[in-house]
Amino acid sequence: MPEKKTTKGGTAAPVIEFQARDFELLRGLFESRLMTQEQATRLYFDGKTEAAKKRLQKLKALRLIAERERRVYHPAILYLTKRGFDCLATHGKLSDYPRLAWHQLEKRAQVSELTLGHEIDVVQVKAALAVALRATGRFAIAEFSTWPMLYQFKASKPRQAGHYSSGDMVVKPDGYLRLHEPVRLPDGSASDEYDEHLFFLEVDRSTESQETLALKAHGYRDYFQRGGLALRYGYKAEDYKSFAFRVLMVFRNAERRNNCAETLLRMNPPVLTQVWLATQEDVLRDPLGAVWMRPQDYRDATAGSAFDASRPVKGVYRRRPEREAWVAAKVAYRGLI
DNA sequence: TCGGTGACCCTTCCTGGGGA
DNA sequence: TCCCCAGGAAGGGTCACCGA
């Protein structure tokens, strides 16, 4: 049964029938804090710009969403208003989220320009993946969240030489994706059973040190080996192998990606296959295509060459465009699924 | 009948490039 | 340096079509 909503007073009070898509959009804004109109169009309107434009205008007129102050020629960045938040709460659309008062959400939505860029990048990757997955017709997205608080976890820090204990750290993923892929019966039809694919997402803005990235990779490995995800879904930690996940790291350029691959290979023990690396440009173009590499793939591509990661690092860091060219030509890129 | 959507067009506001 | 123009981004108007 459609639900009607009107506004009080004013001129030309808009009246709309809420659709499931409206709530999905509002929930999306609740989770991701911000998204551009273009991203909302891709995520919730199948890329249909005119349809998105009209619907978003109505939601803005109802003051359920609003856009950040911007230059007229800059893309519109949408956010959820208090009225939108109340609307979701009233319709019971926030029951599967932690309880959050409006003032907490309002504070969360006040982001700096630096954070803004990161949030938009994360949603950009999310939109690219969601659109590509939808287009395959093979997968159902069971969860795709970009709210770090929902999936953050504690992991132990790597032990340092001369120290008996290692201490804990909190890892806050930029995103978490759970996919269902129906198992095909011999006749080609889909059964009730499905395979599950689990991913954590890290979108790098070149603002963190390689050491921090390595620390995160260590954290993910620790979380896996301790059965953190198994426990999250109500299973025993010993069942951790049934909850194998990959960590997708997306970088601004190939140099940064390759540096990270080298860093992960130099860890002790090295991270070889759990972390998958790609550039943002490649992911936005073809997120499911052969654009991903694992540190092990990087190692294979550079083995015995002047860029072999096992060679000791000497002196200060210098750019090596020839390394990027070498890797681009030699590495065996992988498709995500 | 009405709401939602798609398509097309016009307008506003601004940036950036090119030429005088 | 100034002016002109193309183009980006989005708001808004209108009309036609579809489906409940």
Short mmCIF file of C-alpha atoms (C1' of nucleotides) in Angstrom, two decimals, chain B residues 2-20:
data_model
loop_
_atom_site.label_atom_id
_atom_site.label_comp_id
_atom_site.label_asym_id
_atom_site.label_seq_id
_atom_site.Cartn_x
_atom_site.Cartn_y
_atom_site.Cartn_z
"C1'" DC B 2 -3.45 10.11 -11.29
"C1'" DG B 3 1.32 9.58 -10.13
"C1'" DG B 4 5.69 8.36 -12.01
"C1'" DT B 5 8.78 8.58 -15.64
"C1'" DG B 6 11.20 9.75 -20.07
"C1'" DA B 7 12.42 13.02 -23.38
"C1'" DC B 8 13.27 17.43 -24.93
"C1'" DC B 9 14.02 22.13 -24.37
"C1'" DC B 10 15.16 26.56 -22.13
"C1'" DT B 11 17.39 29.09 -18.54
"C1'" DT B 12 20.82 30.43 -15.03
"C1'" DC B 13 25.39 30.74 -13.33
"C1'" DC B 14 29.85 30.01 -13.80
"C1'" DT B 15 34.68 28.55 -15.80
"C1'" DG B 16 38.12 28.33 -19.18
"C1'" DG B 17 40.01 28.91 -23.70
"C1'" DG B 18 40.90 31.63 -27.70
"C1'" DG B 19 41.30 35.78 -30.24
"C1'" DA B 20 41.54 40.84 -30.75
#
